[in-house]
Amino acid sequence: MNQCLKLITERRSITFFDPSRDVSLELIKEILEVSATAPSGYNLQPWQVVVIMDKEKKKLLREICYGQKKVEDASANIVIIANTKAGFENVDRVLDSWVELGYIQSSVKESLKRSIEAGWNDPQRAKKKAVRDSALFAMNLMITARAYGLETHPMEGYDEAKLREFLNLEDHQEPVMIIAIGYKDPNQDLLPRAYRFKFEEFGRLI
Ligand SMILES: Cc1cc2nc3c(=O)[nH]c(=O)nc-3n(C[C@H](O)[C@H](O)[C@H](O)COP(=O)(O)O)c2cc1C
């Protein structure tokens, strides 16, 4: 099978990580920067991450994740955060690069900036944009990790208030999910992949 299809279709949420194996921060950074090639509205890249590799901090995070063992066994955990202020905070950097690359004339930058910012004024819309793009980044991360021989496990099972306190998050920083990353424990087998809906069950043609 084509290598890319294999990375996607053979991805599993790995419940059993090998606790004896570490991953270097350099490798995690490389995977994150490849993942950051994900698309985003106006290329605003509203994702942020916090990487947790330290053993004691993984223990604390495990408690916040209702005791999920994989949090402690994984080499690292990556908290994916949606920055709901990205429309304001990232817009200059993005538009300056568009000017540099010749996508737009510098004369239109300010008016384009105002129209982009207008889309981020409403908190609900801003949250939707930031979370949507961050989820694309997260999916890229899970596939990219596999290309480097690593496995992942996405998690929504955490106490959000405690996570916010643990990471000192500000109100505009919206936790999207935590992704545990590491090597699968070769001595443990996952259950077979559970049923996936067919097109007829989740799609329609009009
Ligand atoms: C956003 C998200 C949050 C999840 N949260 C948890 C979690 O907290 N704990 C857990 O054991 N599994 C969690 N899962 C894993 C799902 O249960 C798993 O993806 C699903 O059962 C399909 O299995 P597969 O990923 O091995 O194909 C989560 C998955 C996603 C995408």
PDB file of N, CA, C and O in Angstrom, residues 136-185:
ATOM      1  N   LEU A 136      -6.828  20.487  12.756  1.00  0.00           N
ATOM      2  CA  LEU A 136      -6.098  20.042  11.547  1.00  0.00           C
ATOM      3  C   LEU A 136      -4.619  19.839  11.885  1.00  0.00           C
ATOM      4  O   LEU A 136      -3.990  18.869  11.456  1.00  0.00           O
ATOM      5  N   PHE A 137      -4.090  20.765  12.672  1.00  0.00           N
ATOM      6  CA  PHE A 137      -2.699  20.646  13.131  1.00  0.00           C
ATOM      7  C   PHE A 137      -2.527  19.344  13.935  1.00  0.00           C
ATOM      8  O   PHE A 137      -1.555  18.599  13.748  1.00  0.00           O
ATOM      9  N   ALA A 138      -3.483  19.073  14.812  1.00  0.00           N
ATOM     10  CA  ALA A 138      -3.399  17.886  15.675  1.00  0.00           C
ATOM     11  C   ALA A 138      -3.409  16.598  14.840  1.00  0.00           C
ATOM     12  O   ALA A 138      -2.649  15.665  15.105  1.00  0.00           O
ATOM     13  N   MET A 139      -4.253  16.567  13.827  1.00  0.00           N
ATOM     14  CA  MET A 139      -4.302  15.369  12.972  1.00  0.00           C
ATOM     15  C   MET A 139      -2.987  15.202  12.225  1.00  0.00           C
ATOM     16  O   MET A 139      -2.449  14.093  12.128  1.00  0.00           O
ATOM     17  N   ASN A 140      -2.460  16.312  11.723  1.00  0.00           N
ATOM     18  CA  ASN A 140      -1.145  16.259  11.059  1.00  0.00           C
ATOM     19  C   ASN A 140      -0.097  15.684  12.003  1.00  0.00           C
ATOM     20  O   ASN A 140       0.747  14.886  11.602  1.00  0.00           O
ATOM     21  N   LEU A 141      -0.172  16.106  13.253  1.00  0.00           N
ATOM     22  CA  LEU A 141       0.809  15.657  14.250  1.00  0.00           C
ATOM     23  C   LEU A 141       0.748  14.138  14.436  1.00  0.00           C
ATOM     24  O   LEU A 141       1.776  13.454  14.500  1.00  0.00           O
ATOM     25  N   MET A 142      -0.472  13.609  14.482  1.00  0.00           N
ATOM     26  CA  MET A 142      -0.609  12.165  14.710  1.00  0.00           C
ATOM     27  C   MET A 142      -0.062  11.351  13.531  1.00  0.00           C
ATOM     28  O   MET A 142       0.523  10.292  13.720  1.00  0.00           O
ATOM     29  N   ILE A 143      -0.246  11.873  12.328  1.00  0.00           N
ATOM     30  CA  ILE A 143       0.267  11.162  11.139  1.00  0.00           C
ATOM     31  C   ILE A 143       1.781  11.358  11.014  1.00  0.00           C
ATOM     32  O   ILE A 143       2.527  10.414  10.738  1.00  0.00           O
ATOM     33  N   THR A 144       2.231  12.582  11.232  1.00  0.00           N
ATOM     34  CA  THR A 144       3.665  12.876  11.121  1.00  0.00           C
ATOM     35  C   THR A 144       4.463  12.047  12.123  1.00  0.00           C
ATOM     36  O   THR A 144       5.522  11.496  11.789  1.00  0.00           O
ATOM     37  N   ALA A 145       3.950  11.931  13.348  1.00  0.00           N
ATOM     38  CA  ALA A 145       4.650  11.140  14.369  1.00  0.00           C
ATOM     39  C   ALA A 145       4.908   9.726  13.850  1.00  0.00           C
ATOM     40  O   ALA A 145       5.998   9.174  14.028  1.00  0.00           O
ATOM     41  N   ARG A 146       3.928   9.146  13.174  1.00  0.00           N
ATOM     42  CA  ARG A 146       4.082   7.782  12.655  1.00  0.00           C
ATOM     43  C   ARG A 146       5.172   7.707  11.590  1.00  0.00           C
ATOM     44  O   ARG A 146       5.881   6.720  11.472  1.00  0.00           O
ATOM     45  N   ALA A 147       5.298   8.761  10.817  1.00  0.00           N
ATOM     46  CA  ALA A 147       6.342   8.779   9.787  1.00  0.00           C
ATOM     47  C   ALA A 147       7.732   8.749  10.423  1.00  0.00           C
ATOM     48  O   ALA A 147       8.701   8.329   9.794  1.00  0.00           O
ATOM     49  N   TYR A 148       7.816   9.179  11.686  1.00  0.00           N
ATOM     50  CA  TYR A 148       9.088   9.163  12.415  1.00  0.00           C
ATOM     51  C   TYR A 148       9.190   7.925  13.327  1.00  0.00           C
ATOM     52  O   TYR A 148      10.038   7.866  14.211  1.00  0.00           O
ATOM     53  N   GLY A 149       8.277   6.976  13.161  1.00  0.00           N
ATOM     54  CA  GLY A 149       8.330   5.738  13.944  1.00  0.00           C
ATOM     55  C   GLY A 149       7.723   5.843  15.323  1.00  0.00           C
ATOM     56  O   GLY A 149       7.856   4.935  16.147  1.00  0.00           O
ATOM     57  N   LEU A 150       7.035   6.938  15.592  1.00  0.00           N
ATOM     58  CA  LEU A 150       6.394   7.134  16.900  1.00  0.00           C
ATOM     59  C   LEU A 150       4.890   6.899  16.783  1.00  0.00           C
ATOM     60  O   LEU A 150       4.334   6.903  15.692  1.00  0.00           O
ATOM     61  N   GLU A 151       4.238   6.738  17.933  1.00  0.00           N
ATOM     62  CA  GLU A 151       2.784   6.548  17.962  1.00  0.00           C
ATOM     63  C   GLU A 151       2.175   7.576  18.909  1.00  0.00           C
ATOM     64  O   GLU A 151       2.893   8.187  19.717  1.00  0.00           O
ATOM     65  N   THR A 152       0.870   7.743  18.817  1.00  0.00           N
ATOM     66  CA  THR A 152       0.211   8.800  19.598  1.00  0.00           C
ATOM     67  C   THR A 152      -1.106   8.308  20.213  1.00  0.00           C
ATOM     68  O   THR A 152      -1.618   7.248  19.837  1.00  0.00           O
ATOM     69  N   HIS A 153      -1.629   9.137  21.098  1.00  0.00           N
ATOM     70  CA  HIS A 153      -2.981   8.901  21.633  1.00  0.00           C
ATOM     71  C   HIS A 153      -3.624  10.250  21.947  1.00  0.00           C
ATOM     72  O   HIS A 153      -3.149  10.958  22.848  1.00  0.00           O
ATOM     73  N   PRO A 154      -4.687  10.609  21.208  1.00  0.00           N
ATOM     74  CA  PRO A 154      -5.357  11.885  21.515  1.00  0.00           C
ATOM     75  C   PRO A 154      -6.257  11.719  22.736  1.00  0.00           C
ATOM     76  O   PRO A 154      -6.848  10.669  22.934  1.00  0.00           O
ATOM     77  N   MET A 155      -6.373  12.775  23.532  1.00  0.00           N
ATOM     78  CA  MET A 155      -7.217  12.710  24.742  1.00  0.00           C
ATOM     79  C   MET A 155      -8.021  13.990  24.975  1.00  0.00           C
ATOM     80  O   MET A 155      -7.481  15.086  24.868  1.00  0.00           O
ATOM     81  N   GLU A 156      -9.301  13.764  25.315  1.00  0.00           N
ATOM     82  CA  GLU A 156     -10.139  14.873  25.780  1.00  0.00           C
ATOM     83  C   GLU A 156     -10.503  14.651  27.249  1.00  0.00           C
ATOM     84  O   GLU A 156     -11.183  15.478  27.858  1.00  0.00           O
ATOM     85  N   GLY A 157     -10.081  13.513  27.771  1.00  0.00           N
ATOM     86  CA  GLY A 157     -10.392  13.158  29.158  1.00  0.00           C
ATOM     87  C   GLY A 157      -9.439  13.831  30.124  1.00  0.00           C
ATOM     88  O   GLY A 157      -8.445  13.242  30.550  1.00  0.00           O
ATOM     89  N   TYR A 158      -9.735  15.082  30.434  1.00  0.00           N
ATOM     90  CA  TYR A 158      -8.952  15.814  31.437  1.00  0.00           C
ATOM     91  C   TYR A 158      -9.857  16.843  32.092  1.00  0.00           C
ATOM     92  O   TYR A 158     -10.868  17.263  31.529  1.00  0.00           O
ATOM     93  N   ASP A 159      -9.468  17.241  33.296  1.00  0.00           N
ATOM     94  CA  ASP A 159     -10.204  18.268  34.022  1.00  0.00           C
ATOM     95  C   ASP A 159      -9.703  19.620  33.503  1.00  0.00           C
ATOM     96  O   ASP A 159      -8.567  20.019  33.775  1.00  0.00           O
ATOM     97  N   GLU A 160     -10.560  20.294  32.751  1.00  0.00           N
ATOM     98  CA  GLU A 160     -10.093  21.500  32.056  1.00  0.00           C
ATOM     99  C   GLU A 160      -9.637  22.597  33.020  1.00  0.00           C
ATOM    100  O   GLU A 160      -8.623  23.259  32.782  1.00  0.00           O
ATOM    101  N   ALA A 161     -10.379  22.764  34.101  1.00  0.00           N
ATOM    102  CA  ALA A 161     -10.010  23.834  35.053  1.00  0.00           C
ATOM    103  C   ALA A 161      -8.623  23.554  35.634  1.00  0.00           C
ATOM    104  O   ALA A 161      -7.777  24.457  35.756  1.00  0.00           O
ATOM    105  N   LYS A 162      -8.370  22.271  35.964  1.00  0.00           N
ATOM    106  CA  LYS A 162      -7.065  21.910  36.542  1.00  0.00           C
ATOM    107  C   LYS A 162      -5.960  22.040  35.490  1.00  0.00           C
ATOM    108  O   LYS A 162      -4.836  22.454  35.805  1.00  0.00           O
ATOM    109  N   LEU A 163      -6.273  21.688  34.255  1.00  0.00           N
ATOM    110  CA  LEU A 163      -5.267  21.806  33.184  1.00  0.00           C
ATOM    111  C   LEU A 163      -4.900  23.276  32.971  1.00  0.00           C
ATOM    112  O   LEU A 163      -3.726  23.637  32.840  1.00  0.00           O
ATOM    113  N   ARG A 164      -5.920  24.125  32.984  1.00  0.00           N
ATOM    114  CA  ARG A 164      -5.690  25.567  32.808  1.00  0.00           C
ATOM    115  C   ARG A 164      -4.766  26.113  33.906  1.00  0.00           C
ATOM    116  O   ARG A 164      -3.850  26.884  33.632  1.00  0.00           O
ATOM    117  N   GLU A 165      -5.032  25.651  35.115  1.00  0.00           N
ATOM    118  CA  GLU A 165      -4.220  26.110  36.243  1.00  0.00           C
ATOM    119  C   GLU A 165      -2.784  25.583  36.128  1.00  0.00           C
ATOM    120  O   GLU A 165      -1.812  26.330  36.302  1.00  0.00           O
ATOM    121  N   PHE A 166      -2.663  24.301  35.787  1.00  0.00           N
ATOM    122  CA  PHE A 166      -1.348  23.638  35.657  1.00  0.00           C
ATOM    123  C   PHE A 166      -0.470  24.361  34.630  1.00  0.00           C
ATOM    124  O   PHE A 166       0.723  24.538  34.821  1.00  0.00           O
ATOM    125  N   LEU A 167      -1.090  24.792  33.515  1.00  0.00           N
ATOM    126  CA  LEU A 167      -0.318  25.401  32.430  1.00  0.00           C
ATOM    127  C   LEU A 167      -0.361  26.932  32.455  1.00  0.00           C
ATOM    128  O   LEU A 167       0.209  27.580  31.575  1.00  0.00           O
ATOM    129  N   ASN A 168      -1.050  27.486  33.450  1.00  0.00           N
ATOM    130  CA  ASN A 168      -1.193  28.955  33.515  1.00  0.00           C
ATOM    131  C   ASN A 168      -1.793  29.534  32.241  1.00  0.00           C
ATOM    132  O   ASN A 168      -1.285  30.532  31.704  1.00  0.00           O
ATOM    133  N   LEU A 169      -2.843  28.909  31.747  1.00  0.00           N
ATOM    134  CA  LEU A 169      -3.425  29.380  30.488  1.00  0.00           C
ATOM    135  C   LEU A 169      -4.230  30.652  30.713  1.00  0.00           C
ATOM    136  O   LEU A 169      -4.851  30.844  31.758  1.00  0.00           O
ATOM    137  N   GLU A 170      -4.216  31.512  29.701  1.00  0.00           N
ATOM    138  CA  GLU A 170      -5.044  32.723  29.771  1.00  0.00           C
ATOM    139  C   GLU A 170      -6.411  32.417  29.151  1.00  0.00           C
ATOM    140  O   GLU A 170      -6.584  31.401  28.470  1.00  0.00           O
ATOM    141  N   ASP A 171      -7.356  33.320  29.365  1.00  0.00           N
ATOM    142  CA  ASP A 171      -8.731  33.053  28.919  1.00  0.00           C
ATOM    143  C   ASP A 171      -8.836  32.815  27.417  1.00  0.00           C
ATOM    144  O   ASP A 171      -9.696  32.065  26.960  1.00  0.00           O
ATOM    145  N   HIS A 172      -7.979  33.474  26.642  1.00  0.00           N
ATOM    146  CA  HIS A 172      -8.092  33.323  25.187  1.00  0.00           C
ATOM    147  C   HIS A 172      -7.407  32.055  24.673  1.00  0.00           C
ATOM    148  O   HIS A 172      -7.392  31.799  23.471  1.00  0.00           O
ATOM    149  N   GLN A 173      -6.826  31.270  25.593  1.00  0.00           N
ATOM    150  CA  GLN A 173      -6.169  30.023  25.187  1.00  0.00           C
ATOM    151  C   GLN A 173      -7.090  28.849  25.487  1.00  0.00           C
ATOM    152  O   GLN A 173      -7.378  28.570  26.656  1.00  0.00           O
ATOM    153  N   GLU A 174      -7.555  28.195  24.436  1.00  0.00           N
ATOM    154  CA  GLU A 174      -8.566  27.154  24.554  1.00  0.00           C
ATOM    155  C   GLU A 174      -7.916  25.775  24.372  1.00  0.00           C
ATOM    156  O   GLU A 174      -7.485  25.450  23.260  1.00  0.00           O
ATOM    157  N   PRO A 175      -7.844  24.964  25.437  1.00  0.00           N
ATOM    158  CA  PRO A 175      -7.274  23.628  25.239  1.00  0.00           C
ATOM    159  C   PRO A 175      -8.156  22.818  24.280  1.00  0.00           C
ATOM    160  O   PRO A 175      -9.389  22.818  24.423  1.00  0.00           O
ATOM    161  N   VAL A 176      -7.543  22.175  23.299  1.00  0.00           N
ATOM    162  CA  VAL A 176      -8.303  21.415  22.293  1.00  0.00           C
ATOM    163  C   VAL A 176      -8.216  19.920  22.587  1.00  0.00           C
ATOM    164  O   VAL A 176      -9.225  19.212  22.577  1.00  0.00           O
ATOM    165  N   MET A 177      -7.021  19.440  22.831  1.00  0.00           N
ATOM    166  CA  MET A 177      -6.816  18.034  23.205  1.00  0.00           C
ATOM    167  C   MET A 177      -5.380  17.878  23.685  1.00  0.00           C
ATOM    168  O   MET A 177      -4.541  18.771  23.472  1.00  0.00           O
ATOM    169  N   ILE A 178      -5.129  16.745  24.312  1.00  0.00           N
ATOM    170  CA  ILE A 178      -3.750  16.391  24.685  1.00  0.00           C
ATOM    171  C   ILE A 178      -3.374  15.188  23.830  1.00  0.00           C
ATOM    172  O   ILE A 178      -4.184  14.272  23.649  1.00  0.00           O
ATOM    173  N   ILE A 179      -2.173  15.207  23.287  1.00  0.00           N
ATOM    174  CA  ILE A 179      -1.722  14.063  22.494  1.00  0.00           C
ATOM    175  C   ILE A 179      -0.503  13.440  23.184  1.00  0.00           C
ATOM    176  O   ILE A 179       0.550  14.080  23.306  1.00  0.00           O
ATOM    177  N   ALA A 180      -0.691  12.208  23.654  1.00  0.00           N
ATOM    178  CA  ALA A 180       0.437  11.458  24.216  1.00  0.00           C
ATOM    179  C   ALA A 180       1.242  10.920  23.037  1.00  0.00           C
ATOM    180  O   ALA A 180       0.673  10.502  22.016  1.00  0.00           O
ATOM    181  N   ILE A 181       2.568  10.927  23.164  1.00  0.00           N
ATOM    182  CA  ILE A 181       3.417  10.505  22.049  1.00  0.00           C
ATOM    183  C   ILE A 181       4.574   9.672  22.593  1.00  0.00           C
ATOM    184  O   ILE A 181       5.105   9.978  23.668  1.00  0.00           O
ATOM    185  N   GLY A 182       4.913   8.618  21.872  1.00  0.00           N
ATOM    186  CA  GLY A 182       6.017   7.755  22.313  1.00  0.00           C
ATOM    187  C   GLY A 182       6.069   6.510  21.469  1.00  0.00           C
ATOM    188  O   GLY A 182       5.533   6.470  20.349  1.00  0.00           O
ATOM    189  N   TYR A 183       6.714   5.474  22.015  1.00  0.00           N
ATOM    190  CA  TYR A 183       6.826   4.200  21.292  1.00  0.00           C
ATOM    191  C   TYR A 183       5.859   3.196  21.900  1.00  0.00           C
ATOM    192  O   TYR A 183       5.721   3.124  23.129  1.00  0.00           O
ATOM    193  N   LYS A 184       5.223   2.418  21.050  1.00  0.00           N
ATOM    194  CA  LYS A 184       4.282   1.401  21.551  1.00  0.00           C
ATOM    195  C   LYS A 184       5.052   0.336  22.331  1.00  0.00           C
ATOM    196  O   LYS A 184       6.155  -0.032  21.947  1.00  0.00           O
ATOM    197  N   ASP A 185       4.442  -0.123  23.413  1.00  0.00           N
ATOM    198  CA  ASP A 185       5.013  -1.232  24.160  1.00  0.00           C
ATOM    199  C   ASP A 185       4.880  -2.484  23.287  1.00  0.00           C
ATOM    200  O   ASP A 185       3.759  -2.919  22.990  1.00  0.00           O
TER     201      ASP A 185
END
